[in-house]
Coordinates of C-alpha atoms in Angstrom, one line a residue:
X751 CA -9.0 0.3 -27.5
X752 CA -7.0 -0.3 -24.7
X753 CA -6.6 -3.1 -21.9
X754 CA -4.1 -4.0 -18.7
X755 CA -3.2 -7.6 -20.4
X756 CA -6.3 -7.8 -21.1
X757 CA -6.7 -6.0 -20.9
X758 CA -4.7 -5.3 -19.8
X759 CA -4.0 -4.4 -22.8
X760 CA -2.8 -2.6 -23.5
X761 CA -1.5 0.9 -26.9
X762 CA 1.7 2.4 -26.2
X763 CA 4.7 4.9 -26.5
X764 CA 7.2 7.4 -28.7
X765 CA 10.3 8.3 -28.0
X766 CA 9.5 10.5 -25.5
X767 CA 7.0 8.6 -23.7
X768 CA 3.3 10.6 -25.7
X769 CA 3.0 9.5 -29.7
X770 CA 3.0 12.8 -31.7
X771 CA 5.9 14.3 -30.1
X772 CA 8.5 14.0 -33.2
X773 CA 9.4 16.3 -35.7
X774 CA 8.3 13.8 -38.2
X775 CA 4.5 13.9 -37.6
X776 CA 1.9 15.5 -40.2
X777 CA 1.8 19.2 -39.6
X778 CA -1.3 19.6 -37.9
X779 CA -4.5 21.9 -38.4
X780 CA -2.8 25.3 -37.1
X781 CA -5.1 27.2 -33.9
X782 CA -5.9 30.5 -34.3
X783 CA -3.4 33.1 -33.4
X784 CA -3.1 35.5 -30.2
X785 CA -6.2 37.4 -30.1
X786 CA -8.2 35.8 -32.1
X787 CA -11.3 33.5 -30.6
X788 CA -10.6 30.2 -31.0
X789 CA -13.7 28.3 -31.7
X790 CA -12.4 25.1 -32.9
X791 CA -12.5 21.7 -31.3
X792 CA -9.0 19.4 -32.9
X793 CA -9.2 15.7 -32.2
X794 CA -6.0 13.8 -33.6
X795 CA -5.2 10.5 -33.8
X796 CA -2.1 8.8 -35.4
X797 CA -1.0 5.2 -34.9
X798 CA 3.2 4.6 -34.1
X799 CA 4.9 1.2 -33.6
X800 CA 8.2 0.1 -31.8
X801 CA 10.5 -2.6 -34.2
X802 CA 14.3 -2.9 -33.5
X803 CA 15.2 -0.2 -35.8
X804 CA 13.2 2.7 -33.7
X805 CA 9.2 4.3 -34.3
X806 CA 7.5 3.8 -37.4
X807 CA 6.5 6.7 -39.3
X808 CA 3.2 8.1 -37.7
X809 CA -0.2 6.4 -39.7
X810 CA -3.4 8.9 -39.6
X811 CA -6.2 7.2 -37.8
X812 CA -9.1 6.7 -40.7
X813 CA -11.8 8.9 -38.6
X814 CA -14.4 8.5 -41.6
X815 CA -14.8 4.5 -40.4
X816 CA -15.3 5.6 -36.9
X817 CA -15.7 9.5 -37.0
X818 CA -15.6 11.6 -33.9
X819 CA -18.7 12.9 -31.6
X820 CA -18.5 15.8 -29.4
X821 CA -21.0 17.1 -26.8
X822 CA -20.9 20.2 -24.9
X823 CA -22.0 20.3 -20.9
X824 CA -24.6 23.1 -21.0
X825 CA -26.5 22.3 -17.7
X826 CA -28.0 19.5 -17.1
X827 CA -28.2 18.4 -20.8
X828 CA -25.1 17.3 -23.5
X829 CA -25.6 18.8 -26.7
X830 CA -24.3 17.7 -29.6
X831 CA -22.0 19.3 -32.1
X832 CA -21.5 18.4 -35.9
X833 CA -17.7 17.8 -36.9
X834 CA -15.9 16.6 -40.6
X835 CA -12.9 15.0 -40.9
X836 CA -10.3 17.5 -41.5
X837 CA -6.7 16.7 -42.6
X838 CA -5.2 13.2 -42.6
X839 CA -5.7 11.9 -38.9
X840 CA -7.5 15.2 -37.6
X841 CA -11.4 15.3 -37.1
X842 CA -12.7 19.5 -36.5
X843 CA -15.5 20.9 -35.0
X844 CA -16.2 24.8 -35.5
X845 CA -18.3 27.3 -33.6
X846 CA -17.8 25.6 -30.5
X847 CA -18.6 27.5 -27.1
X848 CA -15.9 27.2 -24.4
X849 CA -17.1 24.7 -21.4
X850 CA -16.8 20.8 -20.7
X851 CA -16.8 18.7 -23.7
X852 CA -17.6 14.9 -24.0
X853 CA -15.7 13.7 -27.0
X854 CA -16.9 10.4 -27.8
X855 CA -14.8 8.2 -30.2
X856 CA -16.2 4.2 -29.7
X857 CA -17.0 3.4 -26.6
X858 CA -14.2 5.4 -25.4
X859 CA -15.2 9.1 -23.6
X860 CA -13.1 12.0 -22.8
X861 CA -14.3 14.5 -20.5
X862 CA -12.4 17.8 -21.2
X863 CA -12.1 21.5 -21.3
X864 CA -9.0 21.1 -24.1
X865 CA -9.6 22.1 -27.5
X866 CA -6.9 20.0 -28.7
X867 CA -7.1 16.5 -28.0
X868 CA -4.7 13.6 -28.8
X869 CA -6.2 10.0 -29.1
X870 CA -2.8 8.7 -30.4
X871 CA -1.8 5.0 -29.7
X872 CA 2.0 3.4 -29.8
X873 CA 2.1 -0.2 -30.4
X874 CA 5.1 -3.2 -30.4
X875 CA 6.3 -4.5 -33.5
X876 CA 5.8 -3.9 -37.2
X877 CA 2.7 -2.8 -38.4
X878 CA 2.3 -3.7 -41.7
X879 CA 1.4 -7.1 -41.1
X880 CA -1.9 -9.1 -41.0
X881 CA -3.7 -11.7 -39.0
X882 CA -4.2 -15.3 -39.9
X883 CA -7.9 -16.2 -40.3
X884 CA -7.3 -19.6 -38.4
X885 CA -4.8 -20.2 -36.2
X886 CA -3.0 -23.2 -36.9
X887 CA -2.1 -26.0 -34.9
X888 CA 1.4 -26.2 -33.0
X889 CA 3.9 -29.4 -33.5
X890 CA 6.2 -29.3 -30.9
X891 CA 9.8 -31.2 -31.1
X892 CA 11.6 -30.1 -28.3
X893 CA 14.8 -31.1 -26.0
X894 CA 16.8 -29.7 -23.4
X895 CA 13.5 -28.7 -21.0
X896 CA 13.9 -28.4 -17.3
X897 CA 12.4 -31.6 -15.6
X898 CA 8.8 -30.7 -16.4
X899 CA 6.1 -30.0 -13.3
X900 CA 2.3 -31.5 -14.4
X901 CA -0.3 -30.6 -11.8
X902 CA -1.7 -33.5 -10.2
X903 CA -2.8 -32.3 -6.9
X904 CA -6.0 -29.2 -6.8
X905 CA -6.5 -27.3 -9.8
X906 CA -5.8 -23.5 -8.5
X907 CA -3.9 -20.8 -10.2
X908 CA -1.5 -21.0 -7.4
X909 CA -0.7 -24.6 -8.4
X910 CA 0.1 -24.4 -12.3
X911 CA 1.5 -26.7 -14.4
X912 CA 4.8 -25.6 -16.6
X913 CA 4.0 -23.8 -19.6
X914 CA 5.7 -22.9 -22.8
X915 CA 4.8 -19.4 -24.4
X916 CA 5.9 -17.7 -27.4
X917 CA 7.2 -14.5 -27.5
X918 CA 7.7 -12.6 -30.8
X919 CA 8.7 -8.4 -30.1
X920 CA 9.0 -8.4 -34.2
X921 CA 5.0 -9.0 -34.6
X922 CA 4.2 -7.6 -30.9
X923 CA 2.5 -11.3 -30.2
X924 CA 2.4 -13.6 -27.1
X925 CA 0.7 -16.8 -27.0
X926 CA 0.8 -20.2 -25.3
X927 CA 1.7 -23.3 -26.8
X928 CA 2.0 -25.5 -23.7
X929 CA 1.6 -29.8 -24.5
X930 CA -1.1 -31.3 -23.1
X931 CA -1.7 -33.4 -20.4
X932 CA -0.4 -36.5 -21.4
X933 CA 3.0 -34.6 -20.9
X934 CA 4.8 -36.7 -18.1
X935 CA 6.4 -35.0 -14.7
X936 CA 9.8 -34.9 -15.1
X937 CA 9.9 -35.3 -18.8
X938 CA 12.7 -33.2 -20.8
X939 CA 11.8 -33.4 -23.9
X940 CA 8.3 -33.3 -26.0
X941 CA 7.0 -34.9 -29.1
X942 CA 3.3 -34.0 -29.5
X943 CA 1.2 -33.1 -32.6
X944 CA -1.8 -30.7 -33.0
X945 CA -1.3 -28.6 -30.0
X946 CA -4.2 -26.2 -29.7
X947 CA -2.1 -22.3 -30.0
X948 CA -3.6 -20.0 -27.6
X949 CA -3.4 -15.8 -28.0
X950 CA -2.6 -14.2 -25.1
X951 CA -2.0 -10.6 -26.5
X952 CA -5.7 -9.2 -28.4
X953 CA -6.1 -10.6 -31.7
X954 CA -5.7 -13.7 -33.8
X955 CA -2.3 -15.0 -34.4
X956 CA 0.0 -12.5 -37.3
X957 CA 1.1 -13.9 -40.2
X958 CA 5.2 -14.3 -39.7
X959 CA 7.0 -14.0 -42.8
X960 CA 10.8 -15.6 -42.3
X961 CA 12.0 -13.1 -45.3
X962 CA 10.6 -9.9 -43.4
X963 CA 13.2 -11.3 -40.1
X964 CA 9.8 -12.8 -37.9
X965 CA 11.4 -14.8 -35.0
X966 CA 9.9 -15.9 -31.5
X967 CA 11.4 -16.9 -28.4
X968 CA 10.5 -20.2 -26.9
X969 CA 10.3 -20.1 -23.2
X970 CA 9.8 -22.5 -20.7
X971 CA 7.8 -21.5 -17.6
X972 CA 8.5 -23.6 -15.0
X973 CA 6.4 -23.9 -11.8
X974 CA 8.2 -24.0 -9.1
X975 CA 7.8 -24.2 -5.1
X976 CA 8.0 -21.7 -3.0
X977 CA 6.5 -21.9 0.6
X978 CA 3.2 -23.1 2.0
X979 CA 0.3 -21.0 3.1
X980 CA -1.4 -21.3 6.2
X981 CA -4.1 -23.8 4.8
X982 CA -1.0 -26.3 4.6
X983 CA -1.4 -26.0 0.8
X984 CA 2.0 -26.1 -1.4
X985 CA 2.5 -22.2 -3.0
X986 CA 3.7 -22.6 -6.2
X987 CA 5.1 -19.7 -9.3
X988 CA 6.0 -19.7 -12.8
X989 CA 9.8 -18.3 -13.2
X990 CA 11.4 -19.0 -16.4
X991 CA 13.5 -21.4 -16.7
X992 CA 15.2 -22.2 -20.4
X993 CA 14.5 -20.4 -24.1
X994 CA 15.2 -21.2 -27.2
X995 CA 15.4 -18.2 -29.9
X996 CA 13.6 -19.6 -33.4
X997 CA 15.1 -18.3 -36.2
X998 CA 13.1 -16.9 -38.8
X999 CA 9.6 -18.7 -39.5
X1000 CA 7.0 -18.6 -41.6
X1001 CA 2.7 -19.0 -40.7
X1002 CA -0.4 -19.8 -42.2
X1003 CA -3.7 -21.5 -41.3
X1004 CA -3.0 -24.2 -43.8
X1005 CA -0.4 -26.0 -42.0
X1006 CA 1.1 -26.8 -38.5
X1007 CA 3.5 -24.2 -37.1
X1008 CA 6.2 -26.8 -36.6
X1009 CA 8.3 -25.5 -33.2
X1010 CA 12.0 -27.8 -32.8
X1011 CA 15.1 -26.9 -31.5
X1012 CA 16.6 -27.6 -27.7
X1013 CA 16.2 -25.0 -25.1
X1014 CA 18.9 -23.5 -23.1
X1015 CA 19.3 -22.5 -19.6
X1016 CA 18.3 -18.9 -19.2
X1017 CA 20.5 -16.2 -16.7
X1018 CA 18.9 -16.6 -13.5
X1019 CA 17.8 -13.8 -11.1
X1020 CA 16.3 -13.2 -7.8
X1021 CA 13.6 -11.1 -6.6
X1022 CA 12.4 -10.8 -3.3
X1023 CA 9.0 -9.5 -2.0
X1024 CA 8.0 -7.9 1.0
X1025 CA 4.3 -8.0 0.5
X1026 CA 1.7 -6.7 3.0
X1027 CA -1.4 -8.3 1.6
X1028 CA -3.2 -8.1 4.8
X1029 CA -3.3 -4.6 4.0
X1030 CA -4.5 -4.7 0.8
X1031 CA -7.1 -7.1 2.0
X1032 CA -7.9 -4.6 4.4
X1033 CA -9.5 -2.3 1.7
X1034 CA -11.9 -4.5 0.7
X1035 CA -14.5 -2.1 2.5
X1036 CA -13.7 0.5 0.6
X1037 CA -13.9 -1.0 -3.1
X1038 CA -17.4 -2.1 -1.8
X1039 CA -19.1 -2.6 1.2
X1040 CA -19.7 -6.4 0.3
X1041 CA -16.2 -7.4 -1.1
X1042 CA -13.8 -9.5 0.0
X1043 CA -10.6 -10.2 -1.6
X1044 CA -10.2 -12.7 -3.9
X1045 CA -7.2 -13.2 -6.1
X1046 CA -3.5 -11.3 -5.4
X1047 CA -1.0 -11.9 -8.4
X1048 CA 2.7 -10.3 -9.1
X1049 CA 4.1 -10.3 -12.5
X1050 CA 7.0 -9.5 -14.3
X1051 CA 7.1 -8.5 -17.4
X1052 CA 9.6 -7.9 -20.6
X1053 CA 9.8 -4.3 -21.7
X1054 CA 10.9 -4.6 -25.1
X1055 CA 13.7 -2.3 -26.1
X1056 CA 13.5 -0.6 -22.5
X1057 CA 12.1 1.8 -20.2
X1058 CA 13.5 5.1 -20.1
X1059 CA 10.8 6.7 -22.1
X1060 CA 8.2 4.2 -20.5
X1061 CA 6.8 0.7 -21.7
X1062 CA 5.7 -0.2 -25.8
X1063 CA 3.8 -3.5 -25.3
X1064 CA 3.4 -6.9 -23.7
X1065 CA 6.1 -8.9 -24.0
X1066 CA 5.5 -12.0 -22.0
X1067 CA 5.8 -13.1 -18.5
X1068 CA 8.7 -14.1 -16.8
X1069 CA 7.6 -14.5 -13.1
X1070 CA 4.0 -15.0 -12.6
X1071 CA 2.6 -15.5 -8.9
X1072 CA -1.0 -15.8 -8.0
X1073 CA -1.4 -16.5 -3.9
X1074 CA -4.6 -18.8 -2.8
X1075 CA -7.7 -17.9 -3.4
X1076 CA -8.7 -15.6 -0.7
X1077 CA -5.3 -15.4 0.7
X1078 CA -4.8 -12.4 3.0
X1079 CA -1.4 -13.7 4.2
X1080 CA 1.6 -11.3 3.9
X1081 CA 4.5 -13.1 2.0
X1082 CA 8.4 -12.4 2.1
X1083 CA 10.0 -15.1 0.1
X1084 CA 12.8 -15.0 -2.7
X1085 CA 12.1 -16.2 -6.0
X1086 CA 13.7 -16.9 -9.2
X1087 CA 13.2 -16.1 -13.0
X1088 CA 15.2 -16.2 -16.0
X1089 CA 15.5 -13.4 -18.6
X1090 CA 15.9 -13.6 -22.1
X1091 CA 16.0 -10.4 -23.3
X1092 CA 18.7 -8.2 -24.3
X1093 CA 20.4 -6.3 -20.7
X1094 CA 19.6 -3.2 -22.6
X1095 CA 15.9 -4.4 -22.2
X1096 CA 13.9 -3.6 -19.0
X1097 CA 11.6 -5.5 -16.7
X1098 CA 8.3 -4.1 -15.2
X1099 CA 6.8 -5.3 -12.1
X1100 CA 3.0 -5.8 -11.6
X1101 CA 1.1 -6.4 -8.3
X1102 CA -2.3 -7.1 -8.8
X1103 CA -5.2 -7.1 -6.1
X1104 CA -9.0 -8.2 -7.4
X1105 CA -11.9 -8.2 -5.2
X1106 CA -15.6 -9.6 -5.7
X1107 CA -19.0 -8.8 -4.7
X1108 CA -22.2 -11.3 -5.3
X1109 CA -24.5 -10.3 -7.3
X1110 CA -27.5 -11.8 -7.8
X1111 CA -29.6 -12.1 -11.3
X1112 CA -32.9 -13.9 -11.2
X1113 CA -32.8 -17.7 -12.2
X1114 CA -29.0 -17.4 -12.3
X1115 CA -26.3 -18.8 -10.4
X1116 CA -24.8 -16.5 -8.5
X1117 CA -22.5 -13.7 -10.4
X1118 CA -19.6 -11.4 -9.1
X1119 CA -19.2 -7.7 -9.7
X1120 CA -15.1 -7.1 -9.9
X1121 CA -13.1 -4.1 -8.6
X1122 CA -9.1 -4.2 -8.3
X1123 CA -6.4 -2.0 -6.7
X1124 CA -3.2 -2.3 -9.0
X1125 CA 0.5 -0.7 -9.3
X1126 CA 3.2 -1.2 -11.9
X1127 CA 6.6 0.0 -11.6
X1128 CA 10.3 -1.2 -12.6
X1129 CA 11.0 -4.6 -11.6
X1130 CA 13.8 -3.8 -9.1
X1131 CA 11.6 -1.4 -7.1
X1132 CA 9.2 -4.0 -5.9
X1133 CA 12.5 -5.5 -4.0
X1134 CA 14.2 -3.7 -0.9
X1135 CA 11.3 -2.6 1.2
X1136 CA 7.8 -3.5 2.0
X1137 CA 5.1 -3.2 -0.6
X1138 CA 1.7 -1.3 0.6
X1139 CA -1.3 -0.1 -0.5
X1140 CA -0.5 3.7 -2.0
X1141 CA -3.5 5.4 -3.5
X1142 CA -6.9 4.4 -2.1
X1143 CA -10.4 4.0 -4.1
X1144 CA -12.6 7.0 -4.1
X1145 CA -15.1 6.8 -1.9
X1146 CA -18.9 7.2 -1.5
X1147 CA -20.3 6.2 -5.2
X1148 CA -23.6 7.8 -5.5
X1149 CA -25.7 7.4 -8.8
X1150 CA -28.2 10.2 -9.1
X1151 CA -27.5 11.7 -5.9
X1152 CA -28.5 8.4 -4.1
X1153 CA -25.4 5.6 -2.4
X1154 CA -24.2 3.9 -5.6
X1155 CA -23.5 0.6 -3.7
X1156 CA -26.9 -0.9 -3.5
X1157 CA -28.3 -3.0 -6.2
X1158 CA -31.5 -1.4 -8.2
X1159 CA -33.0 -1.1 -11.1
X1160 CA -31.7 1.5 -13.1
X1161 CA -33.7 3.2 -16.2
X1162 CA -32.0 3.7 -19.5
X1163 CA -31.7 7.4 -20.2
X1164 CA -29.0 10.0 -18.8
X1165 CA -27.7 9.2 -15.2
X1166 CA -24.6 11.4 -13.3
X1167 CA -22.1 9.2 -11.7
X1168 CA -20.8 10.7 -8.2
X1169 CA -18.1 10.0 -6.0
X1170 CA -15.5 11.6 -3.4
X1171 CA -11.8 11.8 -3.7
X1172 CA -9.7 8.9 -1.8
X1173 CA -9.2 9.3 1.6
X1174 CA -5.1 9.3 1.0
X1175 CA -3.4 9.7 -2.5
X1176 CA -4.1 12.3 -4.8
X1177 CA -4.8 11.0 -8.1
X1178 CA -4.0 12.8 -11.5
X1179 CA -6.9 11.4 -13.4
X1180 CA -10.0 9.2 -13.2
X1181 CA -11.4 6.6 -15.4
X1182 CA -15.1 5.6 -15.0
X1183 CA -16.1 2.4 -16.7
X1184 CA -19.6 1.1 -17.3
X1185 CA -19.1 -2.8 -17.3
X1186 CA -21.7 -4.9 -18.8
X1187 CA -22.7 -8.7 -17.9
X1188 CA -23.2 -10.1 -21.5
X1189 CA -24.1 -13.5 -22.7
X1190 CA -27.1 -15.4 -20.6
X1191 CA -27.7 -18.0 -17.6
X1192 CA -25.4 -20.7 -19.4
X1193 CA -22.6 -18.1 -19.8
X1194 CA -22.2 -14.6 -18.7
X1195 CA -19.0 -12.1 -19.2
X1196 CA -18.2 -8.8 -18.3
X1197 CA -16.9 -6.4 -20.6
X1198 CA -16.2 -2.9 -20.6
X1199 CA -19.3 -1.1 -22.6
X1200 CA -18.2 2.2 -22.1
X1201 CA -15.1 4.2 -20.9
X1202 CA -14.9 8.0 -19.7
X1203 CA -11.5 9.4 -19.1
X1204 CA -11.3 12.4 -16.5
X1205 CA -9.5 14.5 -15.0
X1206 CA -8.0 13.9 -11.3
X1207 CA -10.1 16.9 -9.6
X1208 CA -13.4 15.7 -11.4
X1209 CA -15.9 14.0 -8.7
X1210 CA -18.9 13.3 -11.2
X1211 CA -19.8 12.2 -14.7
X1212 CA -22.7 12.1 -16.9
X1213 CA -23.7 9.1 -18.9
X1214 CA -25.6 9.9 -22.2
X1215 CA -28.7 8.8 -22.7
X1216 CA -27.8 5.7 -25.2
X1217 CA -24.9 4.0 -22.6
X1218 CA -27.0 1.7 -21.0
X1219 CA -29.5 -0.6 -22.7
X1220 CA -33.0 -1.9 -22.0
X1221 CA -32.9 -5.7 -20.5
X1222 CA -29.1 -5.3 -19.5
X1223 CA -27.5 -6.1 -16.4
X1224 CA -24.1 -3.3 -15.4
X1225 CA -22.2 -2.4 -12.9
X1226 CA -19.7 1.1 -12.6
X1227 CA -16.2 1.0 -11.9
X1228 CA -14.7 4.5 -10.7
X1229 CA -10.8 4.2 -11.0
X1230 CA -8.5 6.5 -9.5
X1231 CA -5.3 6.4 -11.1
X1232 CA -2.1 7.7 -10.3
X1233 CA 1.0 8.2 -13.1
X1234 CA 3.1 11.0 -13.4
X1235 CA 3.1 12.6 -16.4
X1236 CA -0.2 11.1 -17.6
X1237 CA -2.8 13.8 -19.4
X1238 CA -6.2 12.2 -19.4
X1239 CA -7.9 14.9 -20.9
X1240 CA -4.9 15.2 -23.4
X1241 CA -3.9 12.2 -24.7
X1242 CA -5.9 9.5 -22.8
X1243 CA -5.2 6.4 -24.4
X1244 CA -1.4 6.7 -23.7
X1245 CA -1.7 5.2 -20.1
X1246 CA -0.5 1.6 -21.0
X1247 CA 3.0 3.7 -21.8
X1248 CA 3.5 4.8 -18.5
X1249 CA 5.4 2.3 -16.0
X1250 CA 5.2 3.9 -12.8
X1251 CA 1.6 3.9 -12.2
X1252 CA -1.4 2.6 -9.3
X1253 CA -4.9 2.5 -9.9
X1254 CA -7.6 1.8 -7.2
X1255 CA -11.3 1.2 -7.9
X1256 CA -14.9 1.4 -6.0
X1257 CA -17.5 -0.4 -7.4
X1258 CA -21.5 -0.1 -7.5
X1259 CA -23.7 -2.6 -7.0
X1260 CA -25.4 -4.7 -10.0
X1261 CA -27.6 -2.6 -11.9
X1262 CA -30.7 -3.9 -13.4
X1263 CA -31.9 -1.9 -16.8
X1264 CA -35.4 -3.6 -17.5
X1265 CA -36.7 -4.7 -21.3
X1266 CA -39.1 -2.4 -22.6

């Protein structure tokens, strides 16, 4: 339900930073009063989204397509307990004994003592639209770029080509519509047909409607040089450059979505980064004793309609960084980066650290096991003073009492998932994620099976007995996270809303669940 860009991606905020904190949300089931035993477990969930004119009314989740489980820690075993939906957006469960509950709604798990749990989500744009079933084809008939960059020396994310995404806060939508490459170095203008359009946020392209206001920003991302890394390889970042603001336009998957107009220099910017990578690298023990560090990225983001009560939704990139592969090279440089968004608008920074482990399934080519160490915050505070590592990954992983970092076979069945708190930085929660290898020796790709959410003092977690499935391959991810004013146990899925936040993760080795 949730993801970092992927994803990232994010769910996100009200006006006060947690959806469900108006006066205008559904009266809710009311808890017994003083001195009467409250046996009741509440789950609510309503869905909010962010347009120009403020929050949309609150929309009940529909908890009979996807109802609610709950299971109550008593011992060693979860036992289950029958709920019913109960008034628009609540699910209830009665005669419910006081101790740890495991609330289970998709693949997502809560791990709480609360009796009233939020599972709220905030979203960007309006949310009465739908998606197209195919995405059309882009025509693009553009002047006025700046001198475009095509890649002709070694393919490498620190050496991209410009780009041209679309940005649309009216449907909450990103996506790339870059030309090909035919497109000519130094060209300033594009004529090209049947441009493949390429998602970046989750989900299909919307359906814009010109008479419901839709519109887009064009913007240019050009790739531009900025030092050169001790291999002798040229460093090079995306800053934008020049936009163009479409007006209102129509889609469907019937016809080309026909992008024209000349683009316009965009208010340039500097941000500078004092970036100790070297001692992010330096952690790479601690996220497992194999990894190494493999990618660092910055980003900065739009923040549609501001900050001050946190961050609704993706809103494209306007500086995007990734150093060499392997790079553990500190970097203080300046770069540049255009804005169009309103002043009123805010900008969140994003410093991204991933590191792999090999992993080895039989007949395969070699796979890699991922863990990552990540902090967000407002744009401006990433300038001015040296960024570090803050909070550290929790250490010693155990699974069943035994070092977690090994490879083995693991049984399906019910497992407990150990670990100690980080050596520095207190966290205020925890998320545990069991990350499966899908697909087969052509093509595999991790995805996120399941999901627990805890709470910052919790040091284990139990997985039932149907997480992990016979002839799979997993690995666990224990996150600590960081982020004031976050409740996991509360309202978990509002974590995307907060900007001020670092998460840091120590990962098991690959886990082998045989066929039966």
């Amino acid at each position: 339900m949730l993801n970092w860009r992927s994803s990232l991606i994010p769910l996100l905020l009200c006006t006060t930073t947690w959806l469900g904190c108006s006066d205008d949300e559904p009266t809710p089931t009311p808890t017994p009063d003083a001195g009467v035993e409250d046996t009741q477990v509440r789950v609510k969930g309503f869905r909010r989204n962010l347009t120009a004119s403020g929050f949309t009314e609150p929309r009940p989740e529909d908890f009979t397509q996807e109802p609610v489980q709950l299971f109550v820690e008593q011992g060693e075993a979860l036992v289950p307990f029958t709920g019913a939906p109960g008034a628009a957006g609540e699910y209830l469960f009665t005669d419910v004994p006081d101790g740890t509950y495991y609330v289970r709604w998709g693949t997502n798990i809560i791990v709480t003592r609360n009796r009233d749990l939020d599972v709220s989500t905030n979203s960007l744009g309006r949310p009465d639209g739908q998606e197209l079933e195919v995405e059309p084809r882009v025509d693009l008939e553009l002047d006025g770029l700046e001198p475009w960059y095509q890649r002709s020396g070694p393919i490498g994310l620190n050496n991209p080509s410009d780009a041209l995404q679309l940005i649309s806060e009216e449907r909450g939508h990103v996506a790339d519509v870059s030309p090909g490459l035919d497109m000519t170095s130094g060209a300033t203008s594009v004529r090209e047909q049947g441009i493949y359009y390429a998602s970046v946020t989750i989900g299909s392209m919307p359906r814009f409607e010109a008479e419901r206001g839709d519109r887009a920003w064009l913007v240019q991302q050009s790739s531009r040089e900025w030092g050169t890394p001790p291999a002798g390889q040229v460093q090079r970042y995306h800053g934008a450059s020049r936009g163009l603001h479409l007006p209102p336009f129509s889609t469907s998957s019937d016809t080309p979505l026909v992008l024209q107009g000349t683009l316009q220099p965009l208010p340039q910017q500097q941000l500078t980064l004092d970036w100790k990578v070297s001692e992010f690298a330096n952690l790479a023990s601690q996220v497992h004793p194999q990894a190494t560090l493999r990618t660092s990225s910055f980003t900065v983001f739009v923040a549609a309609h501001g900050t001050r009560n946190g961050w609704v939704g993706y809103s494209g990139d306007l500086l995007n960084v990734y150093l060499a592969r392997n790079s553990a090279s500190d970097v203080t440089v300046p770069m540049t980066f255009g804005n169009p968004s309103p002043s009123t608008w805010g900008l969140v920074g994003g410093l991204s650290h991933t590191f792999t482990v090999p992993a080895t399934i039989p007949g395969e080519p070699e796979r890699i096991i991922t863990g990552s160490l990540y902090v967000s915050d407002e744009a401006s505070r990433f300038t001015g003073r040296p960024l570090r590592p803050g909070l550290l990954p929790p250490r010693e992983l155990t699974l069943d009492g035994a070092e977690g970092y090994t490879a083995r076979t693991f049984t399906t069945g019910a497992h407990v998932i150990g670990w100690r708190h980080p050596a520095a930085g207190a966290p205020d929660a925890y998320r545990v994620r069991v990350r499966q290898m899908r697909g087969d020796a052509e093509f595999r790709t991790t995805v996120t099976a399941f999901g627990f959410y805890l709470d910052g003092d919790a040091t284990s977690v139990r997985l039932p007995a149907d997480v992990l499935q016979p002839g799979q391959y997993y690995f666990i991810d224990v996150g600590a996270i960081r982020a004031e004013g976050y409740d996991p146990t509360g309202k978990p899925f509002l974590i995307s809303d907060v900007v001020t936040q670092s998460t840091a993760a120590t990962v098991s080795g690959l886990l082998t669940v045989p066929a039966q």
